[in-house]
Amino acid sequence: MHTDSYRQKGMRKVLVKLLKEKGIKDERVLRAIATVPRHLFFEKMFLEHAYQDKAFPIGEGQTISQPYTVAYQTELLQLNSNDKVLEIGTGSGYQCCVLLEITPHVYTIEYNEVLFRKALQFFEKTGLRPHTYLGDGSEGLPVEAPFDKILVTAGAPVIPKSLLAQLKIGGALVIPVGDEQSQKMVRVVRETPDEFTREVFDSFKFVPLLGKSGWNK
């Protein structure tokens, strides 16, 4: 495990300044980005990439998301400190750590067993306690539903009905939806048991959401 030096803390301050310039306004999100040591998710030889605003490969065909993307999705969730959140796609664990800075009630599910085991080791080493699951995140996590907020960190062809069903009334789902080349960020709010409102935001490019309600591969 790497240390967290004054230099690296300073680099996070610079990153936060950049995110503000790009339009991120939620102070809780900015504080979380300033707090979580992103370099801990990088191999030592790649540390110089940790505080650049870009995605980076983490193996298994997956990436650690661009800091701006993490901040953008987290801001759209409009998190409260007591929200129960489901993250679909644990990946490196970085997004999960950002969520944990805002609410302790984070449930995260990963499709890829190699990445799941690696993230689990990271959480254990750092003393973090998200509720971790290995499985098909495209189907959500019915055993722990309902959730105040659901965040999907992979591109989906459609919005899975199973995820909508696991939202509390007033709860929100943030998910990138589109083809495998480009997706629009979508926020869906459950207004009543049968009524949902949908907002469409900017375009992004995510790795595909795998599973029964995602891309079947």
PDB file of C-alpha atoms in Angstrom:
ATOM      1  CA  MET A   1       0.000   0.000   0.000  1.00  0.00           C
ATOM      2  CA  HIS A   2       1.408   3.395  -0.989  1.00  0.00           C
ATOM      3  CA  THR A   3       1.608   6.324   1.420  1.00  0.00           C
ATOM      4  CA  ASP A   4      -0.380   9.536   0.996  1.00  0.00           C
ATOM      5  CA  SER A   5       2.130  12.374   0.893  1.00  0.00           C
ATOM      6  CA  TYR A   6       1.696  16.166   1.068  1.00  0.00           C
ATOM      7  CA  ARG A   7       2.556  16.227  -2.635  1.00  0.00           C
ATOM      8  CA  GLN A   8      -0.249  13.831  -3.478  1.00  0.00           C
ATOM      9  CA  LYS A   9      -2.712  15.759  -1.325  1.00  0.00           C
ATOM     10  CA  GLY A  10      -1.650  18.872  -3.203  1.00  0.00           C
ATOM     11  CA  MET A  11      -2.239  17.116  -6.519  1.00  0.00           C
ATOM     12  CA  ARG A  12      -5.779  16.284  -5.387  1.00  0.00           C
ATOM     13  CA  LYS A  13      -6.372  19.970  -4.627  1.00  0.00           C
ATOM     14  CA  VAL A  14      -5.327  20.803  -8.178  1.00  0.00           C
ATOM     15  CA  LEU A  15      -7.654  18.070  -9.475  1.00  0.00           C
ATOM     16  CA  VAL A  16     -10.558  19.474  -7.446  1.00  0.00           C
ATOM     17  CA  LYS A  17      -9.884  22.946  -8.880  1.00  0.00           C
ATOM     18  CA  LEU A  18     -10.054  21.451 -12.390  1.00  0.00           C
ATOM     19  CA  LEU A  19     -13.346  19.688 -11.605  1.00  0.00           C
ATOM     20  CA  LYS A  20     -14.817  22.961 -10.357  1.00  0.00           C
ATOM     21  CA  GLU A  21     -13.747  24.628 -13.606  1.00  0.00           C
ATOM     22  CA  LYS A  22     -15.504  21.817 -15.519  1.00  0.00           C
ATOM     23  CA  GLY A  23     -18.761  22.518 -13.696  1.00  0.00           C
ATOM     24  CA  ILE A  24     -18.854  20.284 -10.612  1.00  0.00           C
ATOM     25  CA  LYS A  25     -20.538  22.282  -7.828  1.00  0.00           C
ATOM     26  CA  ASP A  26     -21.549  19.862  -5.056  1.00  0.00           C
ATOM     27  CA  GLU A  27     -19.161  20.589  -2.178  1.00  0.00           C
ATOM     28  CA  ARG A  28     -19.635  17.123  -0.660  1.00  0.00           C
ATOM     29  CA  VAL A  29     -18.541  15.532  -3.929  1.00  0.00           C
ATOM     30  CA  LEU A  30     -15.542  17.852  -4.236  1.00  0.00           C
ATOM     31  CA  ARG A  31     -14.516  17.109  -0.635  1.00  0.00           C
ATOM     32  CA  ALA A  32     -14.770  13.385  -1.318  1.00  0.00           C
ATOM     33  CA  ILE A  33     -12.534  13.683  -4.408  1.00  0.00           C
ATOM     34  CA  ALA A  34     -10.089  15.760  -2.333  1.00  0.00           C
ATOM     35  CA  THR A  35     -10.068  13.115   0.412  1.00  0.00           C
ATOM     36  CA  VAL A  36      -9.838   9.764  -1.416  1.00  0.00           C
ATOM     37  CA  PRO A  37      -6.225   8.947  -2.421  1.00  0.00           C
ATOM     38  CA  ARG A  38      -6.744   7.894  -6.042  1.00  0.00           C
ATOM     39  CA  HIS A  39      -3.082   6.881  -6.368  1.00  0.00           C
ATOM     40  CA  LEU A  40      -3.747   3.937  -4.022  1.00  0.00           C
ATOM     41  CA  PHE A  41      -5.623   2.289  -6.906  1.00  0.00           C
ATOM     42  CA  PHE A  42      -2.574   2.425  -9.215  1.00  0.00           C
ATOM     43  CA  GLU A  43       0.473   0.204  -9.535  1.00  0.00           C
ATOM     44  CA  LYS A  44       3.637   2.013  -8.403  1.00  0.00           C
ATOM     45  CA  MET A  45       4.949   2.390 -11.968  1.00  0.00           C
ATOM     46  CA  PHE A  46       1.799   4.285 -13.010  1.00  0.00           C
ATOM     47  CA  LEU A  47       1.482   6.685 -10.059  1.00  0.00           C
ATOM     48  CA  GLU A  48       2.073   9.764 -12.219  1.00  0.00           C
ATOM     49  CA  HIS A  49      -1.262   9.025 -13.948  1.00  0.00           C
ATOM     50  CA  ALA A  50      -3.305   8.996 -10.725  1.00  0.00           C
ATOM     51  CA  TYR A  51      -4.293  12.669 -10.603  1.00  0.00           C
ATOM     52  CA  GLN A  52      -4.702  13.271 -14.293  1.00  0.00           C
ATOM     53  CA  ASP A  53      -8.338  13.700 -15.287  1.00  0.00           C
ATOM     54  CA  LYS A  54      -8.538  10.546 -17.363  1.00  0.00           C
ATOM     55  CA  ALA A  55      -9.630   6.929 -17.153  1.00  0.00           C
ATOM     56  CA  PHE A  56      -6.925   4.293 -16.751  1.00  0.00           C
ATOM     57  CA  PRO A  57      -6.874   0.509 -17.365  1.00  0.00           C
ATOM     58  CA  ILE A  58      -7.108  -1.735 -14.274  1.00  0.00           C
ATOM     59  CA  GLY A  59      -7.065  -5.101 -16.075  1.00  0.00           C
ATOM     60  CA  GLU A  60      -9.820  -7.508 -17.131  1.00  0.00           C
ATOM     61  CA  GLY A  61     -10.812  -5.045 -19.870  1.00  0.00           C
ATOM     62  CA  GLN A  62     -11.991  -2.530 -17.267  1.00  0.00           C
ATOM     63  CA  THR A  63     -10.880   0.968 -16.227  1.00  0.00           C
ATOM     64  CA  ILE A  64     -10.786   3.233 -13.195  1.00  0.00           C
ATOM     65  CA  SER A  65     -13.134   6.009 -14.256  1.00  0.00           C
ATOM     66  CA  GLN A  66     -12.022   9.525 -15.095  1.00  0.00           C
ATOM     67  CA  PRO A  67     -12.300  11.714 -11.942  1.00  0.00           C
ATOM     68  CA  TYR A  68     -14.662  14.079 -13.755  1.00  0.00           C
ATOM     69  CA  THR A  69     -16.968  11.170 -14.615  1.00  0.00           C
ATOM     70  CA  VAL A  70     -16.939   9.957 -10.995  1.00  0.00           C
ATOM     71  CA  ALA A  71     -17.730  13.467  -9.754  1.00  0.00           C
ATOM     72  CA  TYR A  72     -20.413  13.998 -12.436  1.00  0.00           C
ATOM     73  CA  GLN A  73     -22.281  10.778 -11.642  1.00  0.00           C
ATOM     74  CA  THR A  74     -22.004  11.286  -7.892  1.00  0.00           C
ATOM     75  CA  GLU A  75     -23.317  14.838  -8.174  1.00  0.00           C
ATOM     76  CA  LEU A  76     -26.325  13.652 -10.206  1.00  0.00           C
ATOM     77  CA  LEU A  77     -27.212  11.232  -7.405  1.00  0.00           C
ATOM     78  CA  GLN A  78     -27.792  14.183  -5.027  1.00  0.00           C
ATOM     79  CA  LEU A  79     -26.653  12.035  -2.114  1.00  0.00           C
ATOM     80  CA  ASN A  80     -27.633  12.554   1.505  1.00  0.00           C
ATOM     81  CA  SER A  81     -25.556  11.310   4.422  1.00  0.00           C
ATOM     82  CA  ASN A  82     -28.131   8.657   5.386  1.00  0.00           C
ATOM     83  CA  ASP A  83     -28.884   7.388   1.853  1.00  0.00           C
ATOM     84  CA  LYS A  84     -28.693   3.663   1.165  1.00  0.00           C
ATOM     85  CA  VAL A  85     -26.804   3.390  -2.132  1.00  0.00           C
ATOM     86  CA  LEU A  86     -26.263   0.540  -4.567  1.00  0.00           C
ATOM     87  CA  GLU A  87     -23.225   0.817  -6.829  1.00  0.00           C
ATOM     88  CA  ILE A  88     -23.261  -1.499  -9.836  1.00  0.00           C
ATOM     89  CA  GLY A  89     -19.710  -2.205 -11.000  1.00  0.00           C
ATOM     90  CA  THR A  90     -17.236  -2.083  -8.100  1.00  0.00           C
ATOM     91  CA  GLY A  91     -14.262  -2.105 -10.473  1.00  0.00           C
ATOM     92  CA  SER A  92     -11.179  -0.747  -8.700  1.00  0.00           C
ATOM     93  CA  GLY A  93     -13.232   0.450  -5.723  1.00  0.00           C
ATOM     94  CA  TYR A  94     -12.485   4.147  -6.294  1.00  0.00           C
ATOM     95  CA  GLN A  95     -16.059   5.255  -6.989  1.00  0.00           C
ATOM     96  CA  CYS A  96     -17.195   3.236  -3.976  1.00  0.00           C
ATOM     97  CA  CYS A  97     -14.704   5.084  -1.754  1.00  0.00           C
ATOM     98  CA  VAL A  98     -16.014   8.434  -3.013  1.00  0.00           C
ATOM     99  CA  LEU A  99     -19.573   7.353  -2.155  1.00  0.00           C
ATOM    100  CA  LEU A 100     -18.438   6.222   1.310  1.00  0.00           C
ATOM    101  CA  GLU A 101     -17.137   9.719   2.017  1.00  0.00           C
ATOM    102  CA  ILE A 102     -20.740  10.973   1.745  1.00  0.00           C
ATOM    103  CA  THR A 103     -22.764   8.065   3.163  1.00  0.00           C
ATOM    104  CA  PRO A 104     -21.678   4.923   5.055  1.00  0.00           C
ATOM    105  CA  HIS A 105     -24.557   2.879   3.620  1.00  0.00           C
ATOM    106  CA  VAL A 106     -22.955   1.689   0.376  1.00  0.00           C
ATOM    107  CA  TYR A 107     -23.672  -1.668  -1.282  1.00  0.00           C
ATOM    108  CA  THR A 108     -21.496  -2.543  -4.258  1.00  0.00           C
ATOM    109  CA  ILE A 109     -21.684  -5.457  -6.692  1.00  0.00           C
ATOM    110  CA  GLU A 110     -19.059  -6.586  -9.222  1.00  0.00           C
ATOM    111  CA  TYR A 111     -19.513  -8.975 -12.169  1.00  0.00           C
ATOM    112  CA  ASN A 112     -15.824  -9.897 -12.613  1.00  0.00           C
ATOM    113  CA  GLU A 113     -14.449 -12.180  -9.893  1.00  0.00           C
ATOM    114  CA  VAL A 114     -10.800 -11.102 -10.358  1.00  0.00           C
ATOM    115  CA  LEU A 115     -11.676  -7.433  -9.847  1.00  0.00           C
ATOM    116  CA  PHE A 116     -14.041  -8.303  -7.005  1.00  0.00           C
ATOM    117  CA  ARG A 117     -11.297 -10.130  -5.058  1.00  0.00           C
ATOM    118  CA  LYS A 118      -8.843  -7.291  -5.675  1.00  0.00           C
ATOM    119  CA  ALA A 119     -11.299  -4.629  -4.495  1.00  0.00           C
ATOM    120  CA  LEU A 120     -12.161  -6.729  -1.450  1.00  0.00           C
ATOM    121  CA  GLN A 121      -8.478  -6.867  -0.484  1.00  0.00           C
ATOM    122  CA  PHE A 122      -8.224  -3.103  -0.886  1.00  0.00           C
ATOM    123  CA  PHE A 123     -11.234  -2.459   1.346  1.00  0.00           C
ATOM    124  CA  GLU A 124      -9.845  -4.817   3.995  1.00  0.00           C
ATOM    125  CA  LYS A 125      -6.404  -3.151   3.948  1.00  0.00           C
ATOM    126  CA  THR A 126      -7.855   0.338   4.260  1.00  0.00           C
ATOM    127  CA  GLY A 127     -10.441  -0.587   6.898  1.00  0.00           C
ATOM    128  CA  LEU A 128     -13.378   0.449   4.706  1.00  0.00           C
ATOM    129  CA  ARG A 129     -16.655  -1.391   5.156  1.00  0.00           C
ATOM    130  CA  PRO A 130     -18.899  -1.269   2.109  1.00  0.00           C
ATOM    131  CA  HIS A 131     -21.284  -4.202   1.656  1.00  0.00           C
ATOM    132  CA  THR A 132     -19.608  -6.130  -1.177  1.00  0.00           C
ATOM    133  CA  TYR A 133     -21.203  -8.661  -3.524  1.00  0.00           C
ATOM    134  CA  LEU A 134     -20.051 -10.739  -6.500  1.00  0.00           C
ATOM    135  CA  GLY A 135     -22.759 -11.214  -9.104  1.00  0.00           C
ATOM    136  CA  ASP A 136     -24.840  -9.884 -11.974  1.00  0.00           C
ATOM    137  CA  GLY A 137     -25.237  -6.203 -11.173  1.00  0.00           C
ATOM    138  CA  SER A 138     -27.489  -5.656 -14.184  1.00  0.00           C
ATOM    139  CA  GLU A 139     -30.149  -7.413 -12.092  1.00  0.00           C
ATOM    140  CA  GLY A 140     -29.434  -5.196  -9.100  1.00  0.00           C
ATOM    141  CA  LEU A 141     -29.342  -6.600  -5.569  1.00  0.00           C
ATOM    142  CA  PRO A 142     -32.892  -7.693  -4.679  1.00  0.00           C
ATOM    143  CA  VAL A 143     -31.834  -9.196  -1.353  1.00  0.00           C
ATOM    144  CA  GLU A 144     -30.892  -5.715  -0.057  1.00  0.00           C
ATOM    145  CA  ALA A 145     -33.529  -3.610  -1.870  1.00  0.00           C
ATOM    146  CA  PRO A 146     -35.010  -1.049  -1.794  1.00  0.00           C
ATOM    147  CA  PHE A 147     -32.378   1.674  -2.238  1.00  0.00           C
ATOM    148  CA  ASP A 148     -32.476   5.460  -2.026  1.00  0.00           C
ATOM    149  CA  LYS A 149     -29.972   5.755  -4.853  1.00  0.00           C
ATOM    150  CA  ILE A 150     -28.550   3.395  -7.499  1.00  0.00           C
ATOM    151  CA  LEU A 151     -25.417   4.213  -9.503  1.00  0.00           C
ATOM    152  CA  VAL A 152     -24.392   2.211 -12.568  1.00  0.00           C
ATOM    153  CA  THR A 153     -20.749   2.563 -13.617  1.00  0.00           C
ATOM    154  CA  ALA A 154     -20.999   0.758 -16.966  1.00  0.00           C
ATOM    155  CA  GLY A 155     -22.874   1.500 -20.184  1.00  0.00           C
ATOM    156  CA  ALA A 156     -26.245  -0.210 -20.576  1.00  0.00           C
ATOM    157  CA  PRO A 157     -28.241  -0.832 -23.792  1.00  0.00           C
ATOM    158  CA  VAL A 158     -31.492  -0.054 -21.915  1.00  0.00           C
ATOM    159  CA  ILE A 159     -32.524   0.860 -18.371  1.00  0.00           C
ATOM    160  CA  PRO A 160     -33.007  -2.476 -16.559  1.00  0.00           C
ATOM    161  CA  LYS A 161     -36.523  -2.808 -15.138  1.00  0.00           C
ATOM    162  CA  SER A 162     -35.063  -4.760 -12.226  1.00  0.00           C
ATOM    163  CA  LEU A 163     -33.167  -1.641 -11.107  1.00  0.00           C
ATOM    164  CA  LEU A 164     -36.235   0.584 -11.311  1.00  0.00           C
ATOM    165  CA  ALA A 165     -38.126  -1.923  -9.159  1.00  0.00           C
ATOM    166  CA  GLN A 166     -35.433  -1.692  -6.463  1.00  0.00           C
ATOM    167  CA  LEU A 167     -35.718   2.089  -6.013  1.00  0.00           C
ATOM    168  CA  LYS A 168     -37.568   3.564  -3.059  1.00  0.00           C
ATOM    169  CA  ILE A 169     -40.302   6.096  -3.805  1.00  0.00           C
ATOM    170  CA  GLY A 170     -38.389   9.339  -4.348  1.00  0.00           C
ATOM    171  CA  GLY A 171     -35.217   7.385  -5.077  1.00  0.00           C
ATOM    172  CA  ALA A 172     -32.943   8.023  -8.062  1.00  0.00           C
ATOM    173  CA  LEU A 173     -31.063   5.854 -10.552  1.00  0.00           C
ATOM    174  CA  VAL A 174     -28.094   7.285 -12.482  1.00  0.00           C
ATOM    175  CA  ILE A 175     -27.045   5.173 -15.468  1.00  0.00           C
ATOM    176  CA  PRO A 176     -25.257   5.633 -18.817  1.00  0.00           C
ATOM    177  CA  VAL A 177     -27.501   4.334 -21.632  1.00  0.00           C
ATOM    178  CA  GLY A 178     -26.694   3.887 -25.318  1.00  0.00           C
ATOM    179  CA  ASP A 179     -24.691   1.685 -27.658  1.00  0.00           C
ATOM    180  CA  GLU A 180     -21.196   0.352 -26.994  1.00  0.00           C
ATOM    181  CA  GLN A 181     -19.520   3.447 -28.456  1.00  0.00           C
ATOM    182  CA  SER A 182     -21.333   6.243 -26.633  1.00  0.00           C
ATOM    183  CA  GLN A 183     -23.934   6.621 -23.902  1.00  0.00           C
ATOM    184  CA  LYS A 184     -26.074   9.435 -22.522  1.00  0.00           C
ATOM    185  CA  MET A 185     -26.107   9.882 -18.760  1.00  0.00           C
ATOM    186  CA  VAL A 186     -29.659   9.355 -17.538  1.00  0.00           C
ATOM    187  CA  ARG A 187     -31.243  10.056 -14.157  1.00  0.00           C
ATOM    188  CA  VAL A 188     -34.533   8.331 -13.341  1.00  0.00           C
ATOM    189  CA  VAL A 189     -36.544   9.268 -10.241  1.00  0.00           C
ATOM    190  CA  ARG A 190     -39.292   7.010  -8.899  1.00  0.00           C
ATOM    191  CA  GLU A 191     -42.193   9.351  -8.159  1.00  0.00           C
ATOM    192  CA  THR A 192     -44.817   6.700  -7.261  1.00  0.00           C
ATOM    193  CA  PRO A 193     -44.881   2.880  -7.363  1.00  0.00           C
ATOM    194  CA  ASP A 194     -45.687   3.060 -11.094  1.00  0.00           C
ATOM    195  CA  GLU A 195     -44.451   6.491 -12.238  1.00  0.00           C
ATOM    196  CA  PHE A 196     -40.912   7.537 -13.095  1.00  0.00           C
ATOM    197  CA  THR A 197     -39.436  10.796 -14.390  1.00  0.00           C
ATOM    198  CA  ARG A 198     -36.402  10.685 -16.669  1.00  0.00           C
ATOM    199  CA  GLU A 199     -33.737  13.310 -17.395  1.00  0.00           C
ATOM    200  CA  VAL A 200     -31.022  12.979 -20.044  1.00  0.00           C
ATOM    201  CA  PHE A 201     -27.632  14.647 -19.606  1.00  0.00           C
ATOM    202  CA  ASP A 202     -24.210  14.630 -21.334  1.00  0.00           C
ATOM    203  CA  SER A 203     -22.594  11.923 -23.469  1.00  0.00           C
ATOM    204  CA  PHE A 204     -19.915   9.580 -22.060  1.00  0.00           C
ATOM    205  CA  LYS A 205     -18.128   6.378 -23.024  1.00  0.00           C
ATOM    206  CA  PHE A 206     -18.184   3.556 -20.472  1.00  0.00           C
ATOM    207  CA  VAL A 207     -17.175  -0.092 -20.580  1.00  0.00           C
ATOM    208  CA  PRO A 208     -20.277  -2.251 -21.269  1.00  0.00           C
ATOM    209  CA  LEU A 209     -22.600  -3.394 -18.486  1.00  0.00           C
ATOM    210  CA  LEU A 210     -22.449  -7.179 -18.618  1.00  0.00           C
ATOM    211  CA  GLY A 211     -25.200  -9.513 -17.500  1.00  0.00           C
ATOM    212  CA  LYS A 212     -28.784 -10.619 -18.083  1.00  0.00           C
ATOM    213  CA  SER A 213     -30.155  -7.050 -18.289  1.00  0.00           C
ATOM    214  CA  GLY A 214     -27.022  -5.615 -19.892  1.00  0.00           C
ATOM    215  CA  TRP A 215     -24.864  -6.754 -22.804  1.00  0.00           C
ATOM    216  CA  ASN A 216     -24.883 -10.557 -22.924  1.00  0.00           C
ATOM    217  CA  LYS A 217     -21.317 -11.649 -23.686  1.00  0.00           C
TER     218      LYS A 217
END
